Short mmCIF file of C-alpha atoms in Angstrom, two decimals:
data_model
loop_
_atom_site.label_atom_id
_atom_site.label_comp_id
_atom_site.label_asym_id
_atom_site.label_seq_id
_atom_site.Cartn_x
_atom_site.Cartn_y
_atom_site.Cartn_z
CA MET O 1 0.13 -0.17 -0.24
CA LEU O 2 1.63 3.39 -1.08
CA ASP O 3 1.98 5.81 1.63
CA SER O 4 -0.40 8.78 0.67
CA ALA O 5 1.96 11.36 2.28
CA THR O 6 4.74 10.33 -1.09
CA THR O 7 2.25 10.16 -3.36
CA GLN O 8 2.95 11.85 -7.03
CA VAL O 9 0.04 11.56 -9.92
CA ILE O 10 1.69 11.83 -13.07
CA GLY O 11 0.22 12.51 -16.17
CA PRO O 12 0.55 11.30 -19.99
CA ILE O 13 4.36 10.50 -21.77
CA PRO O 14 4.03 13.54 -24.42
CA THR O 15 5.22 12.28 -27.49
CA ARG O 16 7.27 13.78 -30.78
CA SER O 17 4.64 15.23 -33.31
CA PRO O 18 4.55 13.33 -36.88
CA GLY O 19 4.68 16.52 -38.99
CA ARG O 20 7.76 18.12 -36.97
CA ARG O 21 9.80 14.65 -37.95
CA ARG O 22 8.84 15.29 -41.59
CA ALA O 23 10.12 19.07 -41.74
CA ARG O 24 12.99 17.92 -39.77
CA GLY O 25 13.71 15.88 -42.54
CA SER O 26 12.76 17.04 -45.87
CA GLY O 27 14.98 20.62 -44.20
CA VAL O 28 17.64 17.98 -43.93
CA LEU O 29 17.37 17.07 -47.10
CA ILE O 30 17.10 19.97 -49.09
CA SER O 31 20.21 20.98 -46.82
CA GLY O 32 22.18 18.34 -48.46
CA LEU O 33 21.12 18.94 -51.70
CA LEU O 34 22.04 22.47 -51.36
CA ALA O 35 25.95 21.14 -50.40
CA LEU O 36 25.05 18.84 -53.67
CA ILE O 37 24.69 21.53 -56.03
CA LEU O 38 26.77 24.27 -54.79
CA ILE O 39 29.89 21.54 -54.61
CA GLY O 40 28.71 20.85 -58.29
CA THR O 41 28.90 24.07 -59.26
CA ALA O 42 31.83 24.75 -57.78
CA LEU O 43 33.47 21.72 -59.40
CA PHE O 44 32.19 22.90 -62.56
CA ALA O 45 33.52 25.97 -61.95
CA VAL O 46 36.71 24.91 -61.33
CA ALA O 47 37.16 22.49 -63.83
CA PRO O 48 38.02 24.80 -66.79
CA LEU O 49 40.98 26.52 -64.04
CA ARG O 50 42.30 22.55 -63.79
CA ARG O 51 42.93 22.32 -68.09
CA PRO O 52 46.11 23.56 -68.98
CA LEU O 53 44.94 27.12 -72.33
CA PRO O 54 46.69 25.86 -75.18
CA ALA O 55 49.62 27.79 -76.41
CA PRO O 56 49.38 30.91 -78.44
CA ALA O 57 48.60 29.58 -82.44
CA VAL O 58 51.45 32.01 -84.89
CA THR O 59 50.11 32.50 -88.17
CA ARG O 60 53.32 33.51 -90.47
CA ALA O 61 51.85 37.01 -92.88
CA VAL O 62 54.03 36.92 -95.39
CA PRO O 63 55.39 34.53 -97.51
CA ALA O 64 57.72 31.63 -98.12
CA SER O 65 59.47 33.10 -100.81
CA MET O 66 59.26 35.90 -103.43
CA THR O 67 61.29 37.21 -106.49
CA ILE O 68 63.60 41.13 -106.58
CA PRO O 69 60.77 43.02 -108.43
CA GLY O 70 62.72 44.71 -111.66
CA LYS O 71 63.79 43.75 -114.76
CA ALA O 72 66.39 41.17 -114.79
CA PRO O 73 70.51 42.15 -115.89
CA VAL O 74 71.55 41.18 -118.46
CA VAL O 75 75.00 39.21 -118.69
CA PRO O 76 77.01 39.72 -121.18
CA TRP O 77 78.55 36.55 -122.26
CA PRO O 78 81.32 35.51 -124.12
CA GLU O 79 80.61 34.36 -127.39
CA THR O 80 82.63 30.88 -127.29
CA GLY O 81 84.42 28.56 -124.54
CA GLN O 82 82.69 28.49 -121.03
CA ALA O 83 81.41 31.26 -118.50
CA ALA O 84 80.35 31.27 -114.81
CA LEU O 85 79.64 34.29 -113.07
CA MET O 86 78.91 34.21 -109.20
CA VAL O 87 77.93 36.66 -106.03
CA GLU O 88 79.64 36.12 -102.61
CA GLY O 89 77.26 35.47 -100.17
CA VAL O 90 74.14 36.26 -102.77
CA GLY O 91 73.45 33.41 -105.84
CA SER O 92 74.44 33.19 -109.56
CA LEU O 93 74.45 35.22 -112.22
CA GLY O 94 74.09 32.79 -114.89
CA ARG O 95 76.80 30.34 -116.59
CA SER O 96 76.83 29.99 -120.28
CA GLY O 97 79.00 27.35 -123.37
CA GLY O 98 77.34 23.80 -121.73
CA SER O 99 79.11 22.26 -118.78
CA LYS O 100 81.44 19.54 -120.50
CA PRO O 101 85.11 20.08 -119.34
CA VAL O 102 87.29 21.50 -120.85
CA PRO O 103 91.25 22.03 -120.67
CA ILE O 104 91.74 25.17 -118.01
CA ALA O 105 96.18 25.36 -118.47
CA SER O 106 97.60 26.91 -115.62
CA VAL O 107 94.25 27.88 -113.58
CA THR O 108 94.85 24.41 -112.89
CA LYS O 109 97.25 26.04 -109.92
CA VAL O 110 94.86 27.71 -108.38
CA MET O 111 93.46 24.03 -106.84
CA THR O 112 97.86 23.41 -106.49
CA ALA O 113 98.11 26.47 -104.07
CA TYR O 114 95.22 25.91 -102.43
CA VAL O 115 96.25 22.40 -101.69
CA ILE O 116 99.36 23.50 -100.43
CA LEU O 117 98.08 25.82 -98.26
CA THR O 118 95.18 24.02 -96.44
CA GLU O 119 98.38 21.84 -96.21
CA HIS O 120 101.47 24.51 -94.83
CA PRO O 121 98.63 27.65 -93.99
CA LEU O 122 100.35 31.06 -93.82
CA LYS O 123 99.09 34.21 -92.79
CA ARG O 124 98.77 37.43 -94.62
CA GLY O 125 102.63 38.36 -94.49
CA GLU O 126 103.89 35.28 -93.29
CA HIS O 127 106.57 33.81 -95.42
CA GLY O 128 107.53 30.57 -93.44
CA PRO O 129 109.04 27.11 -94.04
CA LYS O 130 111.56 26.62 -96.49
CA LEU O 131 112.16 24.78 -99.36
CA THR O 132 114.55 24.06 -101.34
CA VAL O 133 115.48 23.51 -104.90
CA SER O 134 117.12 20.32 -106.20
CA LYS O 135 119.54 18.86 -108.26
CA GLU O 136 117.22 17.25 -110.52
CA ARG O 137 114.59 19.77 -110.34
CA ALA O 138 117.03 22.23 -111.29
CA ALA O 139 118.51 20.05 -114.17
CA ALA O 140 114.65 19.86 -115.72
CA TYR O 141 115.19 23.75 -116.17
CA PRO O 142 116.86 23.56 -119.69
CA ALA O 143 114.03 20.87 -121.06
CA GLU O 144 111.58 22.60 -119.90
CA GLN O 145 112.66 26.23 -121.22
CA SER O 146 112.73 24.15 -124.75
CA ARG O 147 109.10 23.72 -124.44
CA SER O 148 108.72 27.00 -123.36
CA GLU O 149 106.90 26.73 -120.42
CA SER O 150 105.58 29.80 -118.43
CA LEU O 151 108.49 29.19 -115.22
CA VAL O 152 110.65 31.44 -113.22
CA PRO O 153 114.80 30.60 -113.08
CA VAL O 154 115.93 28.34 -110.97
CA VAL O 155 119.79 26.77 -109.73
CA ALA O 156 119.96 23.52 -107.31
CA GLY O 157 119.74 24.62 -104.09
CA ALA O 158 118.21 27.14 -104.64
CA VAL O 159 116.08 28.88 -101.22
CA PHE O 160 112.42 30.00 -101.54
CA THR O 161 109.93 30.20 -98.63
CA GLU O 162 106.76 29.31 -99.15
CA ARG O 163 104.74 32.49 -99.73
CA GLN O 164 107.76 33.27 -102.27
CA ALA O 165 107.24 30.00 -104.24
CA LEU O 166 103.38 30.31 -104.27
CA GLN O 167 104.16 33.83 -105.77
CA ALA O 168 106.12 32.47 -108.45
CA VAL O 169 103.42 30.23 -109.29
CA MET O 170 100.44 32.42 -109.02
CA LEU O 171 102.13 35.84 -110.58
CA PRO O 172 103.88 34.82 -112.99
CA SER O 173 102.59 31.61 -113.57
CA ALA O 174 105.77 29.73 -113.20
CA ASN O 175 104.83 25.77 -114.24
CA ASN O 176 108.70 24.78 -112.68
CA MET O 177 108.34 26.24 -108.91
CA ALA O 178 104.37 24.02 -109.32
CA ARG O 179 106.71 21.19 -109.58
CA ILE O 180 109.42 22.21 -107.22
CA LEU O 181 106.17 22.47 -104.33
CA ALA O 182 104.63 19.48 -105.28
CA GLU O 183 107.83 17.35 -104.66
CA TRP O 184 108.35 19.41 -101.27
CA ASP O 185 104.77 18.53 -100.29
CA ALA O 186 103.95 14.87 -101.29
CA GLY O 187 107.29 13.68 -101.67
CA SER O 188 106.53 13.29 -105.66
CA ILE O 189 104.36 14.70 -108.41
CA GLU O 190 102.36 11.41 -108.51
CA ALA O 191 101.06 11.91 -104.49
CA PHE O 192 100.45 16.07 -105.30
CA VAL O 193 97.79 15.18 -107.85
CA GLU O 194 96.68 12.23 -105.85
CA LYS O 195 95.67 14.87 -103.91
CA MET O 196 94.13 18.07 -105.74
CA ASN O 197 91.65 14.61 -107.20
CA ASP O 198 90.46 13.90 -103.35
CA THR O 199 90.90 17.73 -102.97
CA ALA O 200 88.51 18.33 -106.06
CA ALA O 201 85.94 15.27 -105.52
CA ALA O 202 85.83 16.83 -101.57
CA LEU O 203 84.69 19.76 -103.32
CA GLY O 204 82.11 18.49 -105.25
CA MET O 205 83.64 19.58 -108.47
CA THR O 206 82.46 16.89 -110.36
CA ASN O 207 83.74 17.98 -113.56
CA THR O 208 87.45 17.57 -112.64
CA HIS O 209 89.87 16.33 -113.37
CA TYR O 210 93.33 16.54 -112.49
CA THR O 211 96.74 14.92 -114.14
CA ASP O 212 99.79 17.48 -113.59
CA PRO O 213 99.72 20.38 -110.59
CA ALA O 214 100.30 22.66 -113.03
CA GLY O 215 98.15 22.61 -116.16
CA TYR O 216 100.57 22.35 -119.15
CA ASP O 217 99.49 18.40 -119.15
CA PRO O 218 96.23 19.23 -121.62
CA GLY O 219 94.80 16.30 -119.74
CA THR O 220 93.70 18.71 -116.82
CA VAL O 221 90.09 19.38 -117.18
CA SER O 222 87.32 21.67 -115.72
CA THR O 223 84.61 23.74 -115.90
CA ALA O 224 83.61 26.82 -115.35
CA ASP O 225 81.17 26.15 -112.90
CA ASP O 226 83.56 23.89 -110.92
CA GLN O 227 86.34 26.94 -111.03
CA VAL O 228 84.24 29.26 -109.57
CA LEU O 229 83.71 26.44 -106.19
CA LEU O 230 86.64 26.14 -106.37
CA ALA O 231 88.33 29.62 -106.26
CA ARG O 232 85.28 31.16 -103.81
CA ARG O 233 87.13 28.49 -101.35
CA ALA O 234 90.22 29.33 -102.39
CA MET O 235 89.99 33.55 -101.50
CA LYS O 236 88.79 32.70 -97.50
CA LEU O 237 92.22 31.29 -97.33
CA PRO O 238 94.85 35.26 -96.49
CA ALA O 239 97.15 34.60 -97.87
CA PHE O 240 95.46 33.53 -100.56
CA ALA O 241 93.29 36.53 -101.10
CA GLU O 242 97.23 38.60 -100.63
CA ILE O 243 99.47 37.23 -103.39
CA VAL O 244 96.79 37.01 -106.57
CA ALA O 245 96.06 40.87 -105.60
CA GLN O 246 99.99 41.46 -105.77
CA LYS O 247 101.29 43.30 -109.08
CA GLN O 248 104.38 42.12 -108.88
CA ALA O 249 106.15 40.62 -106.19
CA THR O 250 110.51 39.94 -106.22
CA LEU O 251 112.04 36.04 -105.70
CA PRO O 252 115.13 34.23 -105.86
CA ILE O 253 117.22 34.86 -108.37
CA ALA O 254 114.17 35.71 -111.14
CA GLY O 255 113.96 39.56 -108.76
CA VAL O 256 110.61 40.86 -109.31
CA VAL O 257 108.21 39.56 -111.32
CA ARG O 258 105.17 39.93 -112.31
CA ASN O 259 101.53 39.41 -112.21
CA TYR O 260 99.99 37.79 -115.78
CA ASN O 261 96.18 39.28 -115.30
CA SER O 262 96.23 43.41 -116.03
CA LEU O 263 92.84 43.24 -115.01
CA VAL O 264 94.43 43.60 -111.36
CA GLY O 265 93.29 46.54 -109.70
CA GLN O 266 91.34 47.48 -112.14
CA ASP O 267 87.10 47.92 -111.81
CA GLY O 268 88.05 45.89 -107.97
CA VAL O 269 89.61 42.61 -109.26
CA VAL O 270 91.50 41.04 -106.98
CA GLY O 271 92.84 38.20 -108.39
CA ILE O 272 92.84 35.78 -109.31
CA LYS O 273 94.25 33.71 -112.14
CA THR O 274 94.59 33.25 -115.94
CA GLY O 275 96.19 30.02 -118.34
CA SER O 276 96.57 29.80 -121.29
CA THR O 277 97.48 26.74 -123.69
CA ASP O 278 96.85 25.56 -127.73
CA GLU O 279 94.35 23.30 -126.10
CA ALA O 280 92.87 25.33 -123.28
CA GLY O 281 92.98 29.16 -125.35
CA GLY O 282 92.50 31.97 -123.38
CA CYS O 283 91.36 31.24 -119.24
CA LEU O 284 90.38 33.75 -116.36
CA VAL O 285 88.93 32.89 -112.89
CA PHE O 286 88.79 35.53 -111.33
CA ALA O 287 87.21 37.88 -107.96
CA ALA O 288 86.24 41.29 -107.81
CA VAL O 289 85.27 43.28 -105.13
CA VAL O 290 82.40 46.11 -105.54
CA LYS O 291 80.96 48.21 -102.15
CA VAL O 292 77.25 47.47 -101.71
CA GLY O 293 75.88 49.93 -99.08
CA GLY O 294 78.08 50.71 -96.89
CA ARG O 295 79.71 46.75 -97.28
CA LYS O 296 81.84 44.61 -99.56
CA VAL O 297 80.98 41.95 -101.95
CA THR O 298 82.91 39.72 -103.48
CA VAL O 299 82.45 38.72 -107.48
CA VAL O 300 83.87 35.66 -109.04
CA GLY O 301 83.84 34.00 -112.27
CA ALA O 302 85.69 32.01 -114.31
CA VAL O 303 85.95 32.97 -117.97
CA LEU O 304 87.40 29.42 -120.16
CA GLY O 305 88.38 28.14 -123.50
CA GLN O 306 89.01 31.90 -125.84
CA PRO O 307 91.32 31.61 -128.91
CA GLY O 308 93.64 33.37 -130.02
CA ALA O 309 96.89 31.94 -131.64
CA ASN O 310 99.48 33.06 -129.07
CA THR O 311 99.52 33.53 -125.23
CA PRO O 312 99.24 37.36 -125.98
CA VAL O 313 96.12 37.29 -127.54
CA GLN O 314 94.49 33.87 -126.08
CA LEU O 315 94.78 36.90 -122.56
CA ALA O 316 93.53 39.21 -124.51
CA ARG O 317 90.62 38.24 -125.04
CA VAL O 318 90.17 36.75 -122.48
CA PHE O 319 90.30 39.82 -120.41
CA ARG O 320 87.72 41.60 -123.46
CA VAL O 321 85.23 39.24 -123.00
CA THR O 322 86.06 39.65 -118.66
CA ARG O 323 85.79 42.88 -117.94
CA PRO O 324 82.15 43.47 -119.12
CA LEU O 325 81.06 40.71 -116.83
CA VAL O 326 82.75 42.52 -114.15
CA ARG O 327 81.11 45.71 -114.79
CA THR O 328 77.65 44.19 -115.10
CA ALA O 329 77.50 42.76 -111.64
CA ALA O 330 78.90 45.15 -110.14
CA ALA O 331 75.42 47.42 -111.39
CA ALA O 332 73.63 44.96 -111.08
CA VAL O 333 74.12 43.94 -107.41
CA ARG O 334 71.95 46.48 -104.85
CA VAL O 335 70.21 46.93 -101.60
CA HIS O 336 66.43 46.12 -101.97
CA PRO O 337 64.00 45.85 -99.08
CA VAL O 338 62.39 42.39 -99.32
CA VAL O 339 60.46 43.91 -95.94
CA ARG O 340 59.70 46.81 -94.56
CA ALA O 341 59.82 49.21 -91.06
CA GLY O 342 56.67 48.13 -88.99
CA ASP O 343 55.23 45.50 -91.66
CA GLN O 344 53.39 42.29 -89.94
CA VAL O 345 54.96 38.95 -90.65
CA ALA O 346 52.86 36.70 -88.15
CA LEU O 347 49.34 36.64 -86.23
CA VAL O 348 49.35 35.92 -82.84
CA GLN O 349 45.71 34.09 -81.61
CA GLY O 350 45.70 33.78 -78.44
CA PRO O 351 43.64 30.12 -76.23
CA LEU O 352 40.19 32.92 -75.77
CA GLY O 353 40.14 34.85 -78.78
CA ALA O 354 43.26 37.46 -77.96
CA VAL O 355 45.25 38.45 -80.80
CA THR O 356 47.96 40.71 -81.09
CA THR O 357 50.94 41.37 -84.54
CA LEU O 358 54.35 40.12 -84.80
CA ASN O 359 55.51 43.24 -86.71
CA ALA O 360 59.33 43.83 -88.75
CA THR O 361 61.49 46.06 -86.09
CA GLU O 362 63.80 48.08 -88.91
CA ASP O 363 63.62 47.05 -93.20
CA LEU O 364 65.09 43.63 -94.44
CA ASN O 365 67.97 44.86 -96.48
CA VAL O 366 69.28 42.32 -99.34
CA VAL O 367 71.87 42.56 -101.56
CA GLY O 368 70.76 41.12 -105.08
CA TRP O 369 69.55 41.68 -107.99
CA PRO O 370 65.67 41.88 -109.98
CA GLY O 371 64.81 38.48 -110.12
CA LEU O 372 66.71 36.84 -107.43
CA ARG O 373 65.01 34.81 -105.50
CA VAL O 374 65.22 35.04 -101.60
CA ARG O 375 63.64 32.77 -98.55
CA LEU O 376 61.62 34.88 -96.42
CA ASP O 377 62.38 32.10 -92.52
CA VAL O 378 60.33 33.17 -89.60
CA ASP O 379 62.12 32.36 -86.07
CA VAL O 380 59.09 32.72 -83.76
CA PRO O 381 59.62 30.84 -80.20
CA GLU O 382 56.84 29.80 -77.91
CA VAL O 383 54.73 32.45 -77.61
CA PRO O 384 53.48 32.94 -73.81
CA ALA O 385 49.65 33.61 -72.87
CA ARG O 386 51.23 37.32 -71.73
CA LEU O 387 53.48 38.95 -74.09
CA PRO O 388 54.27 42.92 -73.07
CA ALA O 389 53.47 44.96 -76.23
CA GLU O 390 56.32 46.76 -77.90
CA THR O 391 58.42 43.51 -77.06
CA GLU O 392 60.67 42.31 -79.33
CA HIS O 393 59.89 38.13 -79.71
CA GLY O 394 61.58 36.67 -82.84
CA ARG O 395 63.02 36.84 -85.75
CA ILE O 396 62.16 37.69 -90.61
CA LYS O 397 65.44 36.22 -91.44
CA ALA O 398 66.77 36.60 -95.94
CA VAL O 399 68.36 33.79 -97.21
CA ALA O 400 70.11 34.28 -100.87
CA GLY O 401 71.80 31.65 -102.30
CA GLY O 402 71.47 29.30 -99.76
CA VAL O 403 72.91 31.73 -97.42
CA VAL O 404 71.28 34.50 -94.47
CA SER O 405 72.39 37.33 -95.80
CA ALA O 406 70.31 39.44 -93.11
CA ALA O 407 68.30 39.10 -89.86
CA VAL O 408 65.63 41.52 -88.19
CA PRO O 409 63.62 40.76 -84.86
CA LEU O 410 59.80 41.26 -84.90
CA ARG O 411 58.41 43.47 -82.49
CA SER O 412 54.78 42.90 -80.60
CA GLY O 413 52.07 45.50 -81.14
CA VAL O 414 48.85 45.59 -79.20
CA GLU O 415 48.81 43.58 -76.08
CA LEU O 416 48.37 39.82 -75.92
CA ALA O 417 46.47 39.91 -72.73
CA ALA O 418 46.27 36.08 -70.69
CA PRO O 419 42.73 35.05 -69.75
CA SER O 420 41.30 36.31 -66.38
CA THR O 421 39.52 33.36 -63.82
CA TRP O 422 35.92 34.54 -64.98
CA GLU O 423 36.69 34.91 -69.05
CA ARG O 424 38.11 31.10 -68.52
CA ILE O 425 34.78 29.80 -66.75
CA ARG O 426 32.51 31.36 -68.96
CA ARG O 427 34.32 30.28 -72.37
CA HIS O 428 34.12 27.08 -71.30
CA ARG O 429 30.80 27.06 -70.21
#
């Protein structure tokens, strides 16, 4: 029995309303959905930012090549024989007379001197080692003289420096000194001739064959094109270029000797070598220096097979047909602008539509003549997403005759701006 003093009245136990439970459940669900939507939106917005932007695309706005406008020069080629004409670092002005190998007489000595100087280099003004005339070479002199060969007097035991020997070969065209040099270098004429032919093959002189170091033997044959190729290489040797430009020199025993090439010193002519025999006719490999636009340009050419009854007539003929070639080349070569300062060279398109240009900073000038084909090479490194205005980036080069004749930098136009975060999100919706 319960004590009435401690008895408590206990009412009914309250319960949760079913409606409230449902309301709270719905709120949680809605909150979850909103969270998912917000997360999805964020992920959708962030996704484009995770993708790297492609590099700006560069499109060239100039042609791959162009021809200098105007009337091409008319070259006064000789009526007979072969001829070829080249402007160093620019290109060929052409050739005439075909490409059949023909005797070249003492023009052979260009290869003789080239081999000697590549085997025994000399600096400008340097005399180099000494060589002594052997008894055998001295004894051969009377027989050589009886054949009316071009010679310098020698005696057994005479001493020549390398430079003096080369002067004897290249100025008065001494056949005997060419043979002396050959034996000095290779031990025998036959071994030296082998060197000459190996060198010709290495230089790409495919229509040339040497049988002696002097050119007296008509079996030594070549073409005007091949001789121009050799002359261009030989003129890069300082001592060679120095010697062939001399009008005279003083040698042991002989005293003062003169250059057979009477064109030296006229019309900018600085060499190179004459040649004449009954089989070869009058021959000349020549070089001339002309000034164009503040720079010196070398014209190299060859004329072979000019007729005549004897050496004086043959050489007079070859000089007469060479002068117009030199003067025509000198008159034809000028400075020509192929791209002007400010010209658009390339268009740069950013990944989201931003655009700028790359323009030449100055005139791109080439030395050449009307009708000459010039290649235009555009070199643009990868462009960053942001490229400020007036920023140097890349360059354009003009290539004539396989040689880069000029190059100028490129500069950006308006700023190429990197896209903002909002632009990246908006463009990828």
